[in-house]
Coordinates of C-alpha atoms and ligand atoms in Angstrom, one line a residue:
X7 CA 0.0 0.0 0.0
X8 CA 1.2 3.5 -0.8
X9 CA 1.6 6.1 1.9
X10 CA -1.4 8.0 0.6
X11 CA -3.3 4.8 0.5
X12 CA -2.4 4.1 4.1
X13 CA -3.3 7.6 5.2
X14 CA -6.8 7.4 3.6
X15 CA -7.2 3.9 5.2
X16 CA -6.5 5.5 8.6
X17 CA -9.1 8.2 8.0
X18 CA -11.7 5.5 7.1
X19 CA -10.7 3.5 10.1
X20 CA -11.1 6.6 12.3
X21 CA -14.7 7.1 11.0
X22 CA -15.5 3.4 11.6
X23 CA -14.0 3.3 15.1
X24 CA -16.0 6.2 16.2
X25 CA -19.2 4.2 15.4
X26 CA -18.2 1.4 17.8
X27 CA -19.9 2.1 21.1
X28 CA -18.7 -0.8 23.3
X29 CA -15.3 -0.5 24.8
X30 CA -14.3 -4.2 24.6
X31 CA -15.3 -4.5 21.0
X32 CA -13.5 -1.3 20.2
X33 CA -10.3 -2.6 21.7
X34 CA -10.6 -5.8 19.6
X35 CA -11.1 -3.7 16.5
X36 CA -8.2 -1.3 17.2
X37 CA -5.8 -4.2 17.8
X38 CA -6.8 -6.1 14.7
X39 CA -6.5 -3.0 12.5
X40 CA -3.2 -1.9 14.0
X41 CA -1.7 -5.4 13.6
X42 CA -2.8 -5.6 9.9
X43 CA -1.3 -2.2 9.4
X44 CA 2.3 -3.3 10.3
X45 CA 1.8 -7.0 9.8
X46 CA 2.3 -7.8 13.5
X47 CA 1.7 -11.4 14.7
X48 CA 0.5 -10.3 18.1
X49 CA -0.4 -7.4 20.2
X50 CA -2.0 -6.1 23.4
X51 CA -3.7 -3.0 24.7
X52 CA -3.3 -1.6 28.2
X53 CA -5.7 0.9 29.6
X54 CA -4.7 3.4 32.2
X55 CA -6.6 3.4 35.5
X56 CA -5.2 6.1 37.7
X57 CA -1.5 5.4 38.2
X58 CA -1.5 1.9 36.7
X59 CA -1.9 0.3 33.4
X60 CA -4.4 -2.5 33.1
X61 CA -3.6 -5.3 30.6
X62 CA -7.0 -5.1 28.9
X63 CA -6.9 -7.0 25.6
X64 CA -4.6 -9.3 23.6
X65 CA -4.4 -11.1 20.3
X66 CA -1.8 -13.6 19.1
X67 CA -2.1 -15.1 15.6
X68 CA 0.4 -17.9 16.3
X69 CA -1.2 -19.0 19.5
X70 CA -4.6 -18.6 18.0
X71 CA -3.7 -21.1 15.2
X72 CA -3.1 -23.8 17.8
X73 CA -6.8 -23.6 18.9
X74 CA -9.8 -25.2 17.3
X75 CA -11.9 -22.8 15.1
X76 CA -14.0 -20.4 17.1
X77 CA -12.1 -20.9 20.4
X78 CA -10.6 -17.8 22.0
X79 CA -7.4 -17.2 23.7
X80 CA -8.0 -16.9 27.4
X81 CA -5.8 -14.5 29.2
X82 CA -5.8 -13.0 32.7
X83 CA -5.8 -9.4 33.4
X84 CA -2.9 -7.8 35.4
X85 CA -1.6 -4.4 36.1
X86 CA 1.7 -2.6 35.5
X87 CA 2.7 0.5 37.4
X88 CA 3.4 3.5 35.3
X89 CA 7.2 4.0 35.7
X90 CA 10.3 3.4 33.7
X91 CA 10.8 -0.2 34.8
X92 CA 8.6 -1.9 32.2
X93 CA 8.3 -1.2 28.5
X94 CA 4.6 -0.4 28.7
X95 CA 5.1 1.7 31.8
X96 CA 7.9 3.6 30.2
X97 CA 5.8 4.4 27.2
X98 CA 2.8 5.5 29.2
X99 CA 4.9 7.6 31.6
X100 CA 6.9 9.4 29.0
X101 CA 4.3 9.6 26.2
X102 CA 6.8 8.4 23.7
X103 CA 6.9 5.5 21.2
X104 CA 9.4 2.7 21.7
X105 CA 10.6 0.6 18.8
X106 CA 12.5 -2.5 20.1
X107 CA 14.2 -4.9 17.7
X108 CA 14.7 -7.7 20.0
X109 CA 13.1 -8.0 23.5
X110 CA 15.9 -10.3 24.6
X111 CA 18.7 -7.9 23.6
X112 CA 17.7 -4.6 25.0
X113 CA 20.2 -1.7 25.0
X114 CA 22.5 -1.8 28.1
X115 CA 21.4 1.6 29.3
X116 CA 17.7 1.0 28.9
X117 CA 15.9 1.7 32.3
X118 CA 13.1 -0.8 31.4
X119 CA 13.3 -4.5 31.2
X120 CA 11.3 -7.1 29.3
X121 CA 9.2 -9.4 31.3
X122 CA 9.7 -13.0 30.2
X123 CA 6.7 -14.3 32.1
X124 CA 4.3 -14.4 29.2
X125 CA 6.7 -16.1 26.8
X126 CA 7.5 -18.7 29.4
X127 CA 3.9 -19.4 30.1
X128 CA 2.8 -19.6 26.5
X129 CA 6.0 -20.9 24.9
X130 CA 5.8 -17.9 22.5
X131 CA 9.0 -16.1 21.4
X132 CA 8.6 -12.3 21.5
X133 CA 11.2 -10.6 19.4
X134 CA 10.3 -7.2 17.9
X135 CA 8.0 -4.9 19.9
X136 CA 6.5 -1.6 18.9
X137 CA 4.9 0.2 21.8
X138 CA 2.8 3.3 21.2
X139 CA 1.2 5.6 23.7
X140 CA -2.5 6.2 23.2
X141 CA -2.7 9.9 23.6
X142 CA -5.9 11.9 23.3
X143 CA -6.5 15.4 21.8
X144 CA -6.1 16.7 25.4
X145 CA -2.7 15.2 25.5
X146 CA -3.7 12.7 28.1
X147 CA -2.2 9.1 27.8
X148 CA -5.2 6.8 28.3
X149 CA -3.3 3.6 27.6
X150 CA -0.7 1.8 25.5
X151 CA -0.9 -0.1 22.3
X152 CA 1.8 -2.8 22.0
X153 CA 2.4 -4.6 18.7
X154 CA 4.6 -7.7 18.7
X155 CA 6.7 -9.5 16.1
X156 CA 6.4 -7.8 12.7
X157 CA 6.5 -10.3 9.9
X158 CA 7.9 -9.9 6.4
X159 CA 6.4 -11.4 3.2
X160 CA 8.1 -14.7 3.9
X161 CA 6.5 -14.8 7.4
X162 CA 9.8 -14.3 9.2
X163 CA 9.9 -12.1 12.2
X164 CA 11.6 -8.8 11.6
X165 CA 11.9 -5.3 13.2
X166 CA 9.2 -2.8 12.8
X167 CA 10.1 -0.3 10.1
X168 CA 11.0 3.1 11.4
X169 CA 9.2 4.7 8.5
X170 CA 5.9 3.4 9.8
X171 CA 6.2 5.2 13.1
X172 CA 4.5 8.5 12.2
X173 CA 1.6 6.6 10.7
X174 CA 1.0 4.3 13.6
X175 CA 1.2 7.3 16.0
X176 CA -1.5 9.0 14.0
X177 CA -3.6 5.8 14.1
X178 CA -3.0 5.6 17.9
X179 CA -4.3 9.1 18.4
X180 CA -7.5 8.3 16.5
X181 CA -7.9 5.1 18.5
X182 CA -7.3 7.0 21.8
X183 CA -10.2 9.4 21.0
X184 CA -12.5 6.5 20.1
X185 CA -11.6 4.8 23.4
X186 CA -12.4 7.9 25.3
X187 CA -15.7 8.1 23.6
X188 CA -16.6 4.5 24.2
X189 CA -15.6 4.9 27.9
X190 CA -18.1 7.8 28.1
X191 CA -20.8 5.7 26.6
X192 CA -20.1 2.9 29.0
X193 CA -20.1 5.2 32.0
X194 CA -23.4 6.8 30.9
X195 CA -25.0 3.4 30.6
X196 CA -23.6 2.2 33.9
X197 CA -24.8 5.4 35.6
X198 CA -28.3 4.7 34.2
X199 CA -28.1 1.3 35.7
X200 CA -26.7 2.7 39.0
X201 CA -29.8 4.8 39.1
X202 CA -32.0 1.7 38.7
X203 CA -29.8 0.2 41.4
X204 CA -30.7 2.9 43.9
X205 CA -34.1 1.4 43.7
X206 CA -33.2 -2.3 43.3
X207 CA -29.9 -3.1 45.1
X208 CA -29.5 -6.4 43.3
X209 CA -29.6 -4.8 39.8
X210 CA -25.8 -4.3 39.8
X211 CA -23.4 -3.0 37.2
X212 CA -21.4 -6.2 37.5
X213 CA -24.5 -8.3 36.8
X214 CA -25.5 -6.4 33.6
X215 CA -21.9 -6.4 32.4
X216 CA -21.6 -10.1 32.8
X217 CA -25.0 -10.8 31.1
X218 CA -23.9 -8.6 28.2
X219 CA -20.4 -10.2 27.9
X220 CA -21.9 -13.8 28.1
X221 CA -24.4 -12.8 25.4
X222 CA -21.6 -11.6 23.0
X223 CA -19.6 -14.9 23.7
X224 CA -22.7 -17.0 22.8
X225 CA -23.5 -14.8 19.7
X226 CA -20.0 -15.1 18.3
X227 CA -20.1 -18.8 18.3
X228 CA -23.6 -19.1 17.1
X229 CA -23.0 -16.6 14.3
X230 CA -19.9 -18.5 13.2
X231 CA -21.8 -21.7 13.0
X232 CA -24.4 -20.0 10.9
X233 CA -21.8 -18.5 8.7
X234 CA -23.0 -15.0 9.3
X235 CA -20.6 -12.6 7.5
X236 CA -17.8 -11.3 9.9
X237 CA -18.7 -7.7 9.0
X238 CA -22.2 -8.2 10.2
X239 CA -21.0 -10.0 13.4
X240 CA -18.7 -7.1 14.2
X241 CA -21.5 -4.6 14.0
X242 CA -24.2 -6.7 15.7
X243 CA -22.1 -7.7 18.6
X244 CA -21.5 -4.1 19.5
X245 CA -25.2 -3.5 19.3
X246 CA -25.9 -6.6 21.3
X247 CA -23.4 -5.8 24.0
X248 CA -24.9 -2.4 24.7
X249 CA -28.5 -3.5 24.4
X250 CA -28.1 -6.6 26.6
X251 CA -26.8 -4.3 29.5
X252 CA -30.3 -2.7 29.4
X253 CA -32.3 -5.9 29.4
X254 CA -34.0 -5.2 32.8
X255 CA -34.3 -1.4 32.7
X256 CA -38.1 -1.9 32.8
X257 CA -37.7 -2.8 36.4
X258 CA -37.5 0.9 37.3
X259 CA -41.2 1.0 36.7
X260 CA -42.0 -1.8 39.1
X261 CA -43.3 -0.8 42.6
X262 CA -40.7 -0.9 45.4
X263 CA -42.8 -3.3 47.5
X264 CA -42.4 -6.0 44.8
X265 CA -39.0 -5.1 43.5
X266 CA -37.4 -5.1 46.9
X267 CA -39.3 -8.0 48.4
X268 CA -36.9 -10.2 50.3
X269 CA -39.0 -13.3 49.8
X270 CA -40.5 -15.3 47.0
X271 CA -43.1 -13.4 45.0
X272 CA -46.7 -14.5 45.1
X273 CA -48.5 -15.1 41.8
X274 CA -50.1 -11.6 41.7
X275 CA -46.7 -9.9 42.5
X276 CA -45.0 -12.0 39.8
X277 CA -47.6 -10.9 37.3
X278 CA -46.7 -7.3 38.0
X279 CA -43.0 -8.2 37.8
X280 CA -43.5 -9.6 34.4
X281 CA -44.4 -6.2 33.1
X282 CA -40.7 -5.2 33.3
X283 CA -40.3 -6.7 29.8
X284 CA -42.8 -4.5 27.8
X285 CA -42.3 -1.5 30.1
X286 CA -38.6 -1.7 29.2
X287 CA -39.4 -2.0 25.5
X288 CA -41.7 1.0 25.8
X289 CA -38.7 3.1 27.0
X290 CA -37.0 2.5 23.7
X291 CA -40.1 2.6 21.4
X292 CA -39.0 5.9 19.9
X293 CA -36.2 4.2 18.1
X294 CA -33.5 6.6 17.1
X295 CA -30.8 4.1 16.4
X296 CA -30.2 0.4 16.0
X297 CA -29.1 0.5 19.6
X298 CA -32.5 1.6 20.7
X299 CA -34.2 -0.9 18.5
X300 CA -32.1 -3.8 19.8
X301 CA -32.6 -2.6 23.4
X302 CA -36.4 -2.7 22.9
X303 CA -36.2 -6.2 21.4
X304 CA -34.1 -7.6 24.2
X305 CA -36.2 -6.0 27.0
X306 CA -39.3 -7.5 25.3
X307 CA -38.0 -11.0 24.6
X308 CA -35.5 -12.0 27.3
X309 CA -38.2 -14.0 29.2
X310 CA -39.8 -15.8 26.3
X311 CA -39.1 -19.5 26.2
X312 CA -38.3 -21.7 23.2
X313 CA -41.4 -23.9 23.9
X314 CA -43.7 -20.9 24.0
X315 CA -44.4 -20.9 27.7
X316 CA -42.6 -17.7 28.5
X317 CA -43.8 -14.1 28.8
X318 CA -45.0 -11.4 27.8
X319 CA -45.8 -12.9 24.4
X320 CA -47.5 -10.9 21.7
X321 CA -48.1 -7.7 23.6
X322 CA -48.1 -4.2 22.3
X323 CA -45.5 -2.3 24.4
X324 CA -47.4 1.0 24.0
X325 CA -50.5 -0.3 25.8
X326 CA -49.4 -3.5 27.5
X327 CA -52.4 -5.2 25.8
X328 CA -52.3 -8.3 23.7
X329 CA -51.9 -7.7 19.9
X330 CA -55.1 -8.4 18.1
X331 CA -55.6 -12.1 17.4
X332 CA -53.0 -13.2 20.1
X333 CA -55.2 -12.9 23.2
X334 CA -55.5 -16.3 24.9
X335 CA -57.3 -15.2 28.0
X336 CA -58.4 -11.8 29.2
X337 CA -55.3 -9.5 29.0
X338 CA -53.0 -12.4 28.3
X339 CA -51.1 -12.9 25.1
X340 CA -49.8 -16.1 23.5
X341 CA -46.1 -16.5 24.2
X342 CA -43.6 -16.3 21.3
X343 CA -42.0 -19.7 20.5
X344 CA -38.9 -20.9 18.8
X345 CA -37.9 -18.6 15.9
X346 CA -40.7 -16.2 16.7
X347 CA -38.4 -15.0 19.4
X348 CA -35.7 -12.7 18.0
X349 CA -32.2 -14.2 18.2
X350 CA -31.0 -11.5 20.6
X351 CA -33.9 -12.4 22.9
X352 CA -33.0 -16.1 22.8
X353 CA -29.3 -15.3 23.6
X354 CA -29.9 -12.9 26.5
X355 CA -32.4 -15.4 28.0
X356 CA -29.5 -17.9 28.4
X357 CA -27.0 -15.3 29.7
X358 CA -29.5 -13.9 32.2
X359 CA -30.6 -17.2 33.6
X360 CA -27.0 -18.5 33.9
X361 CA -26.0 -15.3 35.8
X362 CA -29.2 -15.3 37.9
X363 CA -28.6 -18.9 39.0
X364 CA -24.9 -18.1 39.7
X365 CA -25.8 -15.2 42.0
X366 CA -27.4 -15.2 45.4
X367 CA -30.4 -13.0 46.2
X368 CA -32.2 -12.2 49.4
X369 CA -34.8 -14.8 48.5
X370 CA -32.4 -17.6 47.3
X371 CA -28.9 -18.9 47.4
X372 CA -26.5 -19.2 44.4
X373 CA -26.5 -22.6 42.8
X374 CA -23.3 -24.6 42.4
X375 CA -21.9 -24.7 38.9
X376 CA -22.6 -28.4 38.2
X377 CA -26.3 -27.9 39.0
X378 CA -26.5 -24.8 36.9
X379 CA -24.9 -26.5 33.8
X380 CA -27.1 -29.5 34.2
X381 CA -30.2 -27.3 34.3
X382 CA -29.0 -25.2 31.3
X383 CA -28.5 -28.5 29.3
X384 CA -31.8 -29.9 30.4
X385 CA -33.7 -26.7 29.4
X386 CA -32.4 -26.9 25.8
X387 CA -35.6 -27.2 23.7
X388 CA -37.8 -26.1 26.7
X389 CA -36.6 -22.8 28.0
X390 CA -33.7 -22.3 25.5
X391 CA -32.9 -22.5 21.8
X392 CA -30.9 -25.8 21.6
X393 CA -28.5 -24.4 19.0
X394 CA -27.7 -21.5 21.2
X395 CA -27.3 -23.8 24.2
X396 CA -24.6 -25.6 22.2
X397 CA -23.0 -22.3 21.5
X398 CA -23.1 -21.5 25.2
X399 CA -21.4 -24.7 26.1
X400 CA -18.8 -24.2 23.3
X401 CA -17.9 -20.9 24.8
X402 CA -17.9 -22.0 28.4
X403 CA -14.2 -21.3 29.0
X404 CA -14.8 -17.7 27.9
X405 CA -17.9 -17.5 30.1
X406 CA -15.9 -18.7 33.1
X407 CA -13.2 -16.2 32.3
X408 CA -15.8 -13.4 32.2
X409 CA -17.3 -14.6 35.5
X410 CA -13.8 -14.2 37.1
X411 CA -13.1 -10.9 35.5
X412 CA -16.3 -9.2 36.5
X413 CA -17.0 -10.2 40.2
X414 CA -19.7 -8.7 42.3
X415 CA -18.1 -5.8 44.1
X416 CA -20.4 -5.6 47.1
Ligands
C2E524 P1 -33.7 -12.4 37.6 O1 -33.3 -12.6 39.0 O2 -32.9 -11.7 36.7 O3 -33.9 -13.8 37.0 C1 -33.9 -14.1 35.7 C2 -34.4 -15.4 35.3 O4 -33.5 -16.4 35.8 C3 -35.7 -15.7 36.0 O5 -36.8 -15.2 35.3 C4 -35.7 -17.2 36.0 O6 -36.0 -17.7 34.7 C5 -34.3 -17.6 36.2 N1 -34.0 -17.8 37.7 C6 -33.5 -17.0 38.5 N2 -33.4 -17.5 39.8 C7 -33.9 -18.7 39.7 C8 -34.1 -19.8 40.6 O7 -33.8 -19.7 41.8 N3 -34.7 -20.9 40.2 C9 -35.1 -21.0 38.8 N4 -35.7 -22.1 38.5 N5 -35.0 -20.1 37.9 C10 -34.3 -18.9 38.3 P2 -38.2 -15.0 36.0 O8 -38.5 -16.2 36.9 O9 -39.2 -14.6 35.0 O10 -38.0 -13.8 37.0 C11 -37.9 -12.4 36.5 C12 -37.4 -11.5 37.6 O11 -38.4 -11.5 38.6 C13 -36.1 -12.0 38.3 O12 -35.0 -11.6 37.6 C14 -36.3 -11.3 39.6 O13 -35.9 -10.0 39.6 C15 -37.7 -11.3 39.9 N6 -38.1 -12.4 40.7 C16 -38.5 -13.7 40.3 N7 -38.9 -14.4 41.3 C17 -38.7 -13.7 42.4 C18 -38.9 -13.9 43.8 O14 -39.3 -15.0 44.3 N8 -38.7 -12.9 44.7 C19 -38.3 -11.7 44.3 N9 -38.0 -10.8 45.2 N10 -38.0 -11.4 43.0 C20 -38.3 -12.4 42.1
SIN525 C1 -31.4 -8.6 38.9 O1 -30.4 -8.4 39.6 O2 -32.6 -8.3 39.2 C2 -31.2 -9.3 37.7 C3 -31.0 -10.7 38.2 C4 -30.2 -11.6 37.3 O3 -30.5 -11.7 36.1 O4 -29.3 -12.2 37.8
SIN526 C1 -38.3 -19.1 39.7 O1 -38.6 -19.2 38.5 O2 -38.1 -20.1 40.4 C2 -38.3 -17.7 40.3 C3 -37.1 -17.0 39.8 C4 -36.3 -16.4 40.8 O3 -36.3 -16.9 42.0 O4 -35.6 -15.4 40.5
SIN527 C1 -35.3 -22.4 33.6 O1 -34.5 -22.5 32.7 O2 -36.5 -22.4 33.4 C2 -34.7 -22.0 34.9 C3 -34.2 -23.2 35.6 C4 -35.3 -24.1 36.0 O3 -36.5 -23.8 35.8 O4 -35.0 -25.2 36.6
FE528 FE1 -35.7 -9.7 33.2
FE529 FE1 -31.4 -9.9 34.6

């Protein structure tokens, strides 16, 4: 690609990145594109939280190749202090790019050292490393982008070309601004949920983030098995992630006495509770974007069941009344069944029940994992879409990793 070609590609990428609303999905995107740009085998992104860098996302083509199709690399998060002792810390602290030819032969006078831990653990050989600060317009370093092992046309590991540095710095500044924006979106949503939580203490940020992350994990596998084009998957998983976080917002309209009841609900109370589905959908009925539309669909459909015995069924969210022709008893609508339930509804149902059973409530204990998985399996074809349950079990290692990464904080 020519320099002009690369520059115009960066501009397009900038426009695209600014459309991505979810932070995790944005990091995935930034890393893929940056790696393509300089033909890097691997890479990671660190995000700054106060005076530390948090290892937030990683990709590695070589290690990925050793996994079966659709499986993901599982990594654990760790933090690095921002000081001159590590490569990422040095780059964040000084706001400068660092282009290292060989991690195992650093200059004698370098203040930083290379941590061999990752290579030892994964049997990977890191050689060339290009580490770039993610600096926003306001000159704030919000993280670090690290690209590992540039490859030449023959697939041999080489140094990162010095001539690429200005371009990648430019890319990094666009990425930094997109990250800042996604962070803002996330905090607005989490604040909305925090508001709901003032009313309903069990409606936690951690819970909604887990449900949303599980949903994306299931969707990715399901979409791959259905050969949905990767471009559509990229877009849809961002929409799903945001909308799934809002699945229960309709609970803000449920009276305190029911919402906060420390015991089992009686039948009448449960009937009221069921309204959180269409009440949530109603909040998004003025659809301004695909995000609003998906949020309405998920709020409406996350308690439908594959066998048709779920709720609320064919209800008009504006009135809460059954849609003409679907009334089965006074005020009650027929439940949606199987493919009548939109895919996002079927996915969030699985994620929500898995997380609900994993959590304790004032009126029930958390279940142990074996019992939960047995139930999830047994409910395939009853509560849940069997294909999606297969996708859920396929991504179980990712699900467990999410559970560890997003613990309940209080
Ligand atoms: P939730 O806590 O988010 O639960 C989501 C779904 O997970 C439930 O939908 C149900 O399908 C499943 N689930 C959760 N806990 C259990 C459990 O202990 N056993 C079984 N078999 N399934 C479980 P569901 O039943 O439609 O409930 C919707 C929401 O209504 C719940 O959301 C919760 O906020 C509330 N709720 C349901 N039952 C009670 C209750 O007995 N007491 C109180 N205070 N709230 C309840
Ligand atoms: C909630 O906290 O009310 C949602 C429960 C869950 O889905 O785990
Ligand atoms: C149930 O379906 O058993 C009630 C759900 C809950 O306890 O949250
Ligand atoms: C469900 O999938 O319906 C929740 C678990 C259960 O009912 O046993
Ligand atoms: Fe719900
Ligand atoms: Fe929920």
